[in-house]
């Protein structure tokens, strides 16, 4: 004796011959798009985890002192890990609960002023909770992936987030001409 699975899942026959009605196909398309966007988010988080595993903590006194000064200047009380990556070409920040600033290997050769402005910029992301905002933004993009306005808003938010951190560096005393370099 065989079991008719269609009757089991659709006893009234409401789904028609294909198994899905128009609304079902729309829901399936939305789910596929949402999973694609969430997959991209998870891939980025995995990449950050990989970067964390390949990086080394910076425990040199000069860097530790500068990190403490910049945290105090920005009013950041919680600890921030400072790491040097071998695969990173640009400074970056991540972590909501345990924030991390990752510097490229070349950071060792930076001048004291360059170190200060880069740390200030990255710590501004932490102070502003930009990692959390980025996560919420990506979740909104996953839910509303079909709406081009959400993508425009997310892009604009990224640009303005960088501008806000640049403004923080400039208000901390960095000269605009030097920072632009």
XYZ file of N, CA, C and O in Angstrom:
724
model
N 0.839 -1.167 0.000
C 0.000 0.000 0.000
C 0.888 1.236 0.000
O 1.819 1.352 0.785
N 0.625 2.226 -0.862
C 1.404 3.455 -0.942
C 0.655 4.573 -0.247
O -0.577 4.575 -0.186
N 1.434 5.508 0.239
C 0.856 6.669 0.912
C 0.846 7.824 -0.066
O 1.867 8.138 -0.690
N -0.275 8.448 -0.210
C -0.391 9.608 -1.083
C 0.058 10.827 -0.283
O -0.684 11.355 0.544
N 1.312 11.291 -0.530
C 1.849 12.408 0.250
C 1.118 13.704 -0.025
O 1.038 14.563 0.839
N 0.577 13.848 -1.224
C -0.166 15.067 -1.518
C -1.375 15.172 -0.597
O -1.682 16.222 -0.061
N -2.073 14.074 -0.396
C -3.232 14.094 0.493
C -2.807 14.357 1.932
O -3.514 14.984 2.685
N -1.608 13.871 2.280
C -1.111 14.054 3.638
C -0.833 15.535 3.924
O -1.180 16.052 4.974
N -0.213 16.220 2.964
C 0.161 17.620 3.180
C -0.879 18.615 2.670
O -0.856 19.772 3.034
N -1.753 18.167 1.785
C -2.765 19.054 1.202
C -4.079 18.286 1.049
O -4.497 17.977 -0.061
N -4.717 17.976 2.171
C -5.904 17.119 2.107
C -7.066 17.719 1.329
O -7.878 16.992 0.786
N -7.145 19.014 1.226
C -8.254 19.658 0.512
C -7.954 19.815 -0.969
O -8.789 20.270 -1.725
N -6.708 19.556 -1.384
C -6.343 19.724 -2.788
C -6.215 21.178 -3.193
O -6.359 21.524 -4.358
N -5.947 22.041 -2.238
C -5.917 23.479 -2.506
C -4.702 23.912 -3.310
O -4.698 24.973 -3.913
N -3.653 23.106 -3.322
C -2.437 23.538 -3.995
C -2.449 23.252 -5.487
O -1.564 23.678 -6.209
N -3.401 22.546 -5.972
C -3.497 22.286 -7.402
C -2.525 21.211 -7.851
O -1.866 20.553 -7.070
N -2.412 21.038 -9.145
C -1.635 19.946 -9.730
C -0.134 20.115 -9.536
O 0.594 19.140 -9.449
N 0.379 21.339 -9.464
C 1.824 21.546 -9.354
C 2.313 21.436 -7.921
O 3.508 21.356 -7.700
N 1.429 21.448 -6.966
C 1.836 21.389 -5.569
C 1.946 22.767 -4.948
O 1.982 22.905 -3.751
N 2.067 23.807 -5.744
C 2.144 25.176 -5.235
C 1.194 26.064 -6.019
O 1.058 25.924 -7.225
N 0.548 26.969 -5.327
C -0.267 27.961 -6.019
C 0.584 29.208 -6.244
O 1.778 29.222 -5.944
N 0.005 30.252 -6.775
C 0.756 31.483 -7.069
C 1.420 32.071 -5.841
O 2.585 32.479 -5.877
N 0.707 32.103 -4.733
C 1.261 32.642 -3.491
C 2.407 31.768 -2.986
O 3.403 32.271 -2.454
N 2.288 30.476 -3.182
C 3.354 29.562 -2.779
C 4.638 29.819 -3.560
O 5.730 29.787 -2.988
N 4.503 30.075 -4.858
C 5.697 30.375 -5.675
C 6.332 31.695 -5.256
O 7.555 31.819 -5.226
N 5.493 32.667 -4.927
C 6.022 33.954 -4.452
C 6.780 33.761 -3.143
O 7.885 34.286 -2.958
N 6.198 32.988 -2.241
C 6.859 32.724 -0.955
C 8.170 31.973 -1.160
O 9.175 32.268 -0.503
N 8.177 31.029 -2.079
C 9.395 30.275 -2.368
C 10.469 31.178 -2.963
O 11.647 31.085 -2.588
N 10.084 32.077 -3.860
C 11.042 33.020 -4.451
C 11.589 33.967 -3.381
O 12.797 34.242 -3.344
N 10.710 34.465 -2.491
C 11.180 35.343 -1.413
C 12.167 34.605 -0.519
O 13.217 35.140 -0.160
N 11.843 33.365 -0.159
C 12.705 32.576 0.706
C 14.071 32.340 0.055
O 15.104 32.459 0.714
N 14.069 32.047 -1.226
C 15.338 31.831 -1.932
C 16.192 33.102 -1.906
O 17.403 33.045 -1.637
N 15.583 34.250 -2.154
C 16.327 35.515 -2.118
C 16.839 35.828 -0.723
O 17.994 36.246 -0.555
N 16.002 35.616 0.276
C 16.406 35.890 1.662
C 17.562 34.984 2.078
O 18.522 35.441 2.708
N 17.492 33.713 1.706
C 18.568 32.787 2.043
C 19.867 33.147 1.320
O 20.957 32.999 1.887
N 19.754 33.633 0.113
C 20.941 34.063 -0.632
C 21.629 35.240 0.069
O 22.848 35.239 0.252
N 20.849 36.218 0.495
C 21.416 37.383 1.192
C 21.975 36.975 2.552
O 23.071 37.403 2.938
N 21.263 36.135 3.275
C 21.769 35.666 4.571
C 23.022 34.815 4.385
O 23.937 34.862 5.209
N 23.076 34.054 3.294
C 24.272 33.275 2.990
C 25.478 34.177 2.779
O 26.590 33.875 3.233
N 25.265 35.284 2.098
C 26.336 36.259 1.894
C 26.806 36.834 3.230
O 28.001 36.994 3.464
N 25.857 37.107 4.124
C 26.197 37.607 5.454
C 27.013 36.563 6.230
O 28.036 36.887 6.835
N 26.570 35.318 6.197
C 27.287 34.252 6.899
C 28.673 34.018 6.309
O 29.621 33.742 7.041
N 28.794 34.165 5.006
C 30.101 34.036 4.363
C 31.045 35.130 4.853
O 32.210 34.874 5.164
N 30.546 36.346 4.959
C 31.347 37.449 5.486
C 31.745 37.227 6.933
O 32.879 37.514 7.327
N 30.833 36.698 7.727
C 31.155 36.413 9.130
C 32.196 35.295 9.226
O 33.097 35.355 10.070
N 32.088 34.310 8.360
C 33.083 33.230 8.335
C 34.448 33.762 7.927
O 35.473 33.345 8.462
N 34.451 34.673 6.974
C 35.700 35.283 6.541
C 36.343 36.045 7.705
O 37.550 35.958 7.919
N 35.545 36.772 8.464
C 36.062 37.487 9.635
C 36.615 36.535 10.674
O 37.664 36.782 11.276
N 35.935 35.403 10.866
C 36.423 34.397 11.816
C 37.760 33.818 11.339
O 38.678 33.618 12.119
N 37.865 33.573 10.018
C 39.119 33.071 9.463
C 40.233 34.099 9.648
O 41.352 33.744 10.012
N 39.911 35.364 9.399
C 40.905 36.425 9.592
C 41.354 36.456 11.052
O 42.531 36.664 11.337
N 40.432 36.232 11.965
C 40.772 36.218 13.391
C 41.740 35.090 13.714
O 42.661 35.265 14.512
N 41.529 33.954 13.107
C 42.378 32.792 13.395
C 43.779 32.931 12.800
O 44.727 32.344 13.312
N 43.910 33.704 11.721
C 45.217 33.854 11.092
C 45.957 35.092 11.585
O 47.116 35.278 11.233
N 45.302 35.920 12.380
C 45.924 37.152 12.888
C 46.619 36.880 14.219
O 46.354 35.879 14.879
N 47.479 37.823 14.595
C 48.178 37.728 15.877
C 47.895 38.985 16.693
O 47.836 40.082 16.146
N 47.750 38.826 18.008
C 47.538 40.010 18.852
C 48.776 40.912 18.820
O 49.898 40.435 18.745
N 48.532 42.203 18.863
C 49.627 43.166 18.970
C 49.762 43.497 20.452
O 48.855 44.080 21.044
N 50.879 43.127 21.031
C 51.073 43.366 22.462
C 52.270 44.267 22.738
O 52.769 44.315 23.852
N 52.699 45.001 21.722
C 53.820 45.919 21.909
C 53.366 47.115 22.741
O 52.269 47.646 22.540
N 54.193 47.568 23.673
C 53.799 48.664 24.576
C 53.380 49.943 23.854
O 52.425 50.602 24.284
N 54.064 50.302 22.772
C 53.712 51.544 22.065
C 52.291 51.466 21.507
O 51.518 52.427 21.607
N 51.941 50.319 20.907
C 50.591 50.148 20.377
C 49.566 50.106 21.503
O 48.493 50.695 21.392
N 49.872 49.401 22.585
C 48.937 49.303 23.715
C 48.664 50.665 24.321
O 47.519 51.001 24.652
N 49.719 51.464 24.472
C 49.570 52.815 25.024
C 48.711 53.676 24.101
O 47.792 54.376 24.554
N 48.977 53.612 22.797
C 48.207 54.397 21.836
C 46.753 53.958 21.809
O 45.846 54.801 21.772
N 46.516 52.658 21.865
C 45.147 52.151 21.897
C 44.414 52.668 23.133
O 43.265 53.124 23.039
N 45.060 52.648 24.277
C 44.442 53.153 25.515
C 44.137 54.636 25.417
O 43.063 55.089 25.840
N 45.063 55.398 24.853
C 44.846 56.844 24.689
C 43.654 57.119 23.782
O 42.801 57.965 24.089
N 43.602 56.428 22.659
C 42.511 56.652 21.699
C 41.167 56.212 22.279
O 40.154 56.890 22.081
N 41.157 55.094 23.003
C 39.918 54.651 23.651
C 39.444 55.686 24.667
O 38.251 56.005 24.733
N 40.380 56.225 25.452
C 40.019 57.234 26.458
C 39.498 58.496 25.777
O 38.509 59.082 26.228
N 40.138 58.904 24.701
C 39.724 60.110 23.989
C 38.305 59.970 23.436
O 37.532 60.923 23.439
N 37.955 58.754 22.992
C 36.623 58.533 22.425
C 35.604 58.090 23.474
O 34.424 57.927 23.167
N 36.057 57.859 24.706
C 35.144 57.445 25.765
C 34.701 55.993 25.643
O 33.574 55.655 25.999
N 35.582 55.134 25.162
C 35.268 53.707 25.032
C 35.834 52.998 26.256
O 37.051 52.909 26.427
N 34.955 52.490 27.102
C 35.398 51.858 28.351
C 35.702 50.376 28.173
O 36.576 49.836 28.845
N 35.010 49.718 27.280
C 35.196 48.268 27.152
C 36.498 47.930 26.432
O 37.016 48.726 25.650
N 37.020 46.752 26.696
C 38.286 46.369 26.067
C 38.127 46.168 24.560
O 37.071 45.746 24.082
N 39.183 46.465 23.842
C 39.231 46.289 22.393
C 40.511 45.528 22.080
O 41.594 45.919 22.520
N 40.371 44.444 21.325
C 41.545 43.662 20.936
C 42.183 44.308 19.706
O 41.486 44.757 18.799
N 43.502 44.355 19.698
C 44.244 44.911 18.573
C 45.073 43.785 17.972
O 45.923 43.211 18.646
N 44.810 43.478 16.701
C 45.470 42.365 16.041
C 46.152 42.822 14.760
O 45.759 43.806 14.142
N 47.133 42.044 14.362
C 47.830 42.273 13.094
C 47.542 41.073 12.203
O 47.745 39.934 12.585
N 47.053 41.371 11.006
C 46.735 40.301 10.060
C 47.778 40.217 8.968
O 48.399 41.218 8.596
N 47.942 39.036 8.456
C 48.897 38.830 7.375
C 48.206 38.809 6.025
O 48.855 38.877 4.994
N 46.886 38.702 6.026
C 46.124 38.658 4.787
C 45.325 39.936 4.568
O 44.622 40.062 3.588
N 45.421 40.849 5.482
C 44.649 42.088 5.416
C 45.479 43.179 4.743
O 46.663 43.319 4.997
N 44.838 43.929 3.883
C 45.527 45.048 3.242
C 45.020 46.387 3.749
O 45.583 47.420 3.422
N 43.967 46.353 4.527
C 43.382 47.584 5.044
C 42.923 47.358 6.485
O 42.542 46.245 6.838
N 42.959 48.383 7.308
C 42.454 48.228 8.680
C 40.949 47.934 8.660
O 40.230 48.410 7.781
N 40.508 47.152 9.606
C 39.082 46.840 9.705
C 38.710 46.528 11.147
O 39.582 46.244 11.963
N 37.424 46.601 11.397
C 36.887 46.380 12.739
C 35.707 45.438 12.652
O 34.926 45.509 11.706
N 35.587 44.559 13.626
C 34.388 43.731 13.750
C 34.216 43.328 15.197
O 35.066 43.589 16.027
N 33.090 42.698 15.457
C 32.793 42.220 16.805
C 31.817 43.130 17.521
O 32.048 44.333 17.617
N 30.744 42.551 17.990
C 29.735 43.311 18.726
C 30.011 43.214 20.220
O 30.041 44.221 20.915
N 30.246 42.013 20.709
C 30.479 41.801 22.135
C 31.958 42.024 22.473
O 32.283 42.688 23.449
N 32.829 41.450 21.670
C 34.282 41.591 21.861
C 34.873 42.227 20.611
O 35.295 41.522 19.685
N 34.913 43.551 20.564
C 35.378 44.217 19.347
C 36.864 43.975 19.080
O 37.665 43.851 20.000
N 37.177 43.931 17.798
C 38.537 43.689 17.329
C 38.884 44.743 16.292
O 38.074 45.052 15.420
N 40.091 45.280 16.387
C 40.644 46.128 15.336
C 41.771 45.324 14.712
O 42.698 44.899 15.396
N 41.656 45.089 13.412
C 42.666 44.343 12.679
C 43.454 45.307 11.810
O 42.869 46.051 11.021
N 44.756 45.303 11.991
C 45.635 46.160 11.196
C 46.431 45.297 10.226
O 46.744 44.142 10.525
N 46.788 45.858 9.080
C 47.617 45.093 8.149
C 49.033 44.938 8.701
O 49.465 45.691 9.580
N 49.742 43.991 8.191
C 51.105 43.721 8.646
C 51.987 44.963 8.461
O 52.896 45.223 9.259
N 51.712 45.747 7.435
C 52.510 46.946 7.133
C 52.363 48.044 8.179
O 53.087 49.038 8.137
N 51.440 47.904 9.106
C 51.199 48.939 10.116
C 52.433 49.193 10.970
O 52.567 50.270 11.550
N 53.323 48.237 11.049
C 54.552 48.425 11.826
C 55.372 49.600 11.317
O 56.023 50.288 12.082
N 55.329 49.842 10.024
C 56.116 50.917 9.434
C 55.425 52.271 9.405
O 55.985 53.238 8.890
N 54.223 52.350 9.956
C 53.492 53.604 9.934
C 54.086 54.597 10.926
O 54.606 54.220 11.976
N 53.922 55.883 10.599
C 54.336 56.933 11.524
C 53.391 56.952 12.723
O 52.295 56.384 12.684
N 53.805 57.645 13.773
C 52.970 57.746 14.980
C 51.629 58.411 14.655
O 50.583 57.992 15.163
N 51.657 59.430 13.793
C 50.419 60.131 13.436
C 49.484 59.211 12.636
O 48.274 59.190 12.867
N 50.050 58.461 11.711
C 49.240 57.528 10.916
C 48.608 56.471 11.826
O 47.430 56.144 11.687
N 49.365 55.964 12.766
C 48.822 54.987 13.711
C 47.647 55.581 14.484
O 46.618 54.946 14.661
N 47.819 56.814 14.935
C 46.775 57.468 15.730
C 45.494 57.673 14.925
O 44.400 57.358 15.409
N 45.601 58.167 13.707
C 44.379 58.437 12.935
C 43.680 57.143 12.530
O 42.450 57.073 12.532
N 44.451 56.104 12.209
C 43.830 54.824 11.844
C 43.116 54.226 13.050
O 41.967 53.775 12.942
N 43.771 54.222 14.200
C 43.120 53.687 15.399
C 41.881 54.501 15.770
O 40.852 53.935 16.148
N 41.972 55.813 15.662
C 40.821 56.655 15.978
C 39.654 56.332 15.051
O 38.509 56.206 15.501
N 39.934 56.179 13.761
C 38.876 55.854 12.796
C 38.229 54.509 13.138
O 36.997 54.395 13.190
N 39.052 53.503 13.362
C 38.508 52.175 13.651
C 37.773 52.139 14.993
O 36.732 51.499 15.115
N 38.291 52.826 15.984
C 37.610 52.880 17.281
C 36.298 53.665 17.193
O 35.361 53.397 17.954
N 36.223 54.620 16.275
C 34.965 55.342 16.078
C 33.872 54.373 15.625
O 32.710 54.505 16.021
N 34.240 53.382 14.798
C 33.266 52.361 14.404
C 32.750 51.613 15.631
O 31.560 51.304 15.730
N 33.653 51.321 16.556
C 33.260 50.590 17.769
C 32.367 51.464 18.645
O 31.337 51.013 19.139
N 32.754 52.716 18.826
C 31.958 53.628 19.649
C 30.542 53.785 19.086
O 29.566 53.802 19.827
N 30.441 53.852 17.769
C 29.147 54.047 17.107
C 28.342 52.747 16.975
O 27.221 52.761 16.504
N 28.956 51.620 17.371
C 28.305 50.309 17.258
C 27.957 49.977 15.804
O 26.889 49.415 15.493
N 28.877 50.311 14.908
C 28.638 50.108 13.482
C 28.518 48.641 13.094
O 27.807 48.308 12.144
N 29.182 47.745 13.814
C 29.061 46.318 13.494
C 27.632 45.850 13.733
O 27.069 45.115 12.914
N 27.030 46.269 14.827
C 25.646 45.913 15.109
C 24.712 46.528 14.069
O 23.798 45.864 13.563
N 24.950 47.784 13.733
C 24.114 48.451 12.731
C 24.233 47.744 11.382
O 23.239 47.550 10.678
N 25.440 47.317 11.036
C 25.639 46.593 9.780
C 24.883 45.256 9.790
O 24.291 44.866 8.792
N 24.893 44.570 10.923
C 24.169 43.303 11.032
C 22.667 43.511 10.862
O 22.007 42.780 10.113
N 22.127 44.522 11.528
C 20.698 44.829 11.398
C 20.364 45.219 9.959
O 19.344 44.785 9.400
N 21.248 46.000 9.340
C 21.037 46.412 7.952
C 21.005 45.204 7.026
O 20.149 45.110 6.139
N 21.936 44.277 7.219
C 21.970 43.088 6.369
C 20.737 42.213 6.581
O 20.239 41.611 5.623
N 20.246 42.144 7.795
C 19.006 41.391 8.054
C 17.821 42.057 7.356
O 16.960 41.377 6.785
N 17.790 43.381 7.372
C 16.729 44.109 6.663
C 16.834 43.856 5.160
O 15.816 43.666 4.484
N 18.044 43.832 4.645
C 18.243 43.532 3.220
C 17.776 42.114 2.897
O 17.222 41.870 1.826
N 17.992 41.174 3.813
C 17.544 39.804 3.588
C 16.017 39.725 3.558
O 15.447 39.019 2.723
N 15.361 40.461 4.437
C 13.899 40.439 4.477
C 13.278 41.148 3.274
O 12.258 40.717 2.751
N 13.913 42.236 2.863
C 13.339 43.072 1.792
C 14.217 43.068 0.544
O 14.290 44.071 -0.169
N 14.870 41.960 0.247
C 15.846 41.876 -0.829
C 15.282 42.301 -2.181
O 16.013 42.758 -3.047
N 14.013 42.159 -2.381
C 13.362 42.451 -3.661
C 13.153 43.948 -3.895
O 12.847 44.365 -5.003
N 13.345 44.759 -2.860
C 13.099 46.196 -2.959
C 14.406 46.930 -3.219
O 15.286 46.938 -2.363
N 14.574 47.556 -4.366
C 15.842 48.241 -4.661
C 16.141 49.394 -3.698
O 17.300 49.734 -3.477
N 15.112 49.956 -3.085
C 15.352 51.065 -2.155
C 16.101 50.618 -0.909
O 16.875 51.385 -0.343
N 15.902 49.371 -0.474
C 16.627 48.887 0.707
C 18.114 48.785 0.400
O 18.954 49.076 1.240
N 18.454 48.395 -0.825
C 19.863 48.294 -1.218
C 20.493 49.677 -1.334
O 21.653 49.866 -0.954
N 19.738 50.625 -1.840
C 20.246 52.003 -1.909
C 20.447 52.575 -0.506
O 21.452 53.235 -0.230
N 19.509 52.303 0.381
C 19.630 52.790 1.757
C 20.819 52.134 2.459
O 21.568 52.806 3.182
N 21.027 50.839 2.242
C 22.155 50.138 2.867
C 23.486 50.700 2.359
O 24.424 50.894 3.145
N 23.559 50.959 1.074
C 24.789 51.533 0.514
C 25.042 52.925 1.086
O 26.150 53.260 1.472
N 24.010 53.717 1.154
C 24.142 55.076 1.690
C 24.566 55.033 3.161
O 25.361 55.851 3.614
N 24.026 54.093 3.889
C 24.389 53.934 5.297
C 25.872 53.603 5.436
O 26.555 54.132 6.317
N 26.395 52.727 4.556
C 27.827 52.389 4.583
C 28.681 53.625 4.321
O 29.670 53.869 5.012
N 28.304 54.404 3.321
C 29.067 55.614 2.974
C 29.035 56.610 4.124
O 30.076 57.153 4.520
N 27.862 56.847 4.680
C 27.736 57.812 5.774
C 28.436 57.335 7.042
O 28.956 58.142 7.807
N 28.464 56.033 7.253
C 29.173 55.479 8.404
C 30.662 55.816 8.298
O 31.281 56.229 9.275
N 31.231 55.668 7.118
C 32.647 56.000 6.920
C 32.882 57.501 7.084
O 33.873 57.917 7.683
N 31.966 58.306 6.568
C 32.099 59.766 6.723
C 32.057 60.167 8.196
O 32.812 61.037 8.639
N 31.168 59.540 8.959
C 31.062 59.860 10.386
C 32.354 59.512 11.122
O 32.803 60.267 11.990
N 32.964 58.393 10.767
C 34.229 58.014 11.411
C 35.357 58.940 10.973
O 36.230 59.280 11.771
N 35.329 59.366 9.711
C 36.315 60.352 9.247
C 36.157 61.667 10.009
O 37.142 62.283 10.412
N 34.914 62.075 10.219
C 34.658 63.301 10.985
C 35.183 63.174 12.407
O 35.710 64.135 12.976
N 35.046 62.007 12.989
C 35.549 61.766 14.342
C 37.065 61.947 14.383
O 37.604 62.526 15.322
N 37.749 61.453 13.366
C 39.209 61.613 13.289
C 39.567 63.091 13.192
O 40.466 63.577 13.885
N 38.846 63.813 12.350
C 39.156 65.238 12.158
C 38.857 66.055 13.411
O 39.602 66.980 13.738
N 37.797 65.718 14.124
C 37.491 66.461 15.351
C 38.438 66.087 16.495
O 38.505 66.798 17.488
N 39.152 64.983 16.337
C 40.123 64.601 17.372
C 41.436 65.350 17.230
O 42.335 65.174 18.046
N 41.545 66.184 16.188
C 42.734 67.002 16.048
C 43.613 66.690 14.850
O 44.610 67.361 14.625
N 43.266 65.674 14.068
C 44.068 65.352 12.885
C 43.886 66.442 11.830
O 42.788 66.972 11.669
N 44.961 66.756 11.152
C 44.871 67.741 10.070
C 44.257 67.082 8.846
O 44.665 65.978 8.453
N 43.313 67.771 8.239
C 42.597 67.208 7.091
C 43.539 66.861 5.947
O 43.385 65.827 5.293
N 44.526 67.714 5.704
C 45.446 67.461 4.605
C 46.268 66.205 4.829
O 46.506 65.416 3.917
N 46.676 65.969 6.077
C 47.441 64.763 6.382
C 46.551 63.521 6.377
O 46.962 62.457 5.917
N 45.347 63.684 6.885
C 44.434 62.544 6.941
C 44.030 62.102 5.536
O 43.874 60.915 5.276
N 43.902 63.031 4.638
C 43.517 62.703 3.263
C 44.575 61.845 2.573
O 44.261 61.058 1.684
N 45.813 61.977 3.005
C 46.889 61.163 2.409
C 46.725 59.725 2.818
O 47.156 58.812 2.198
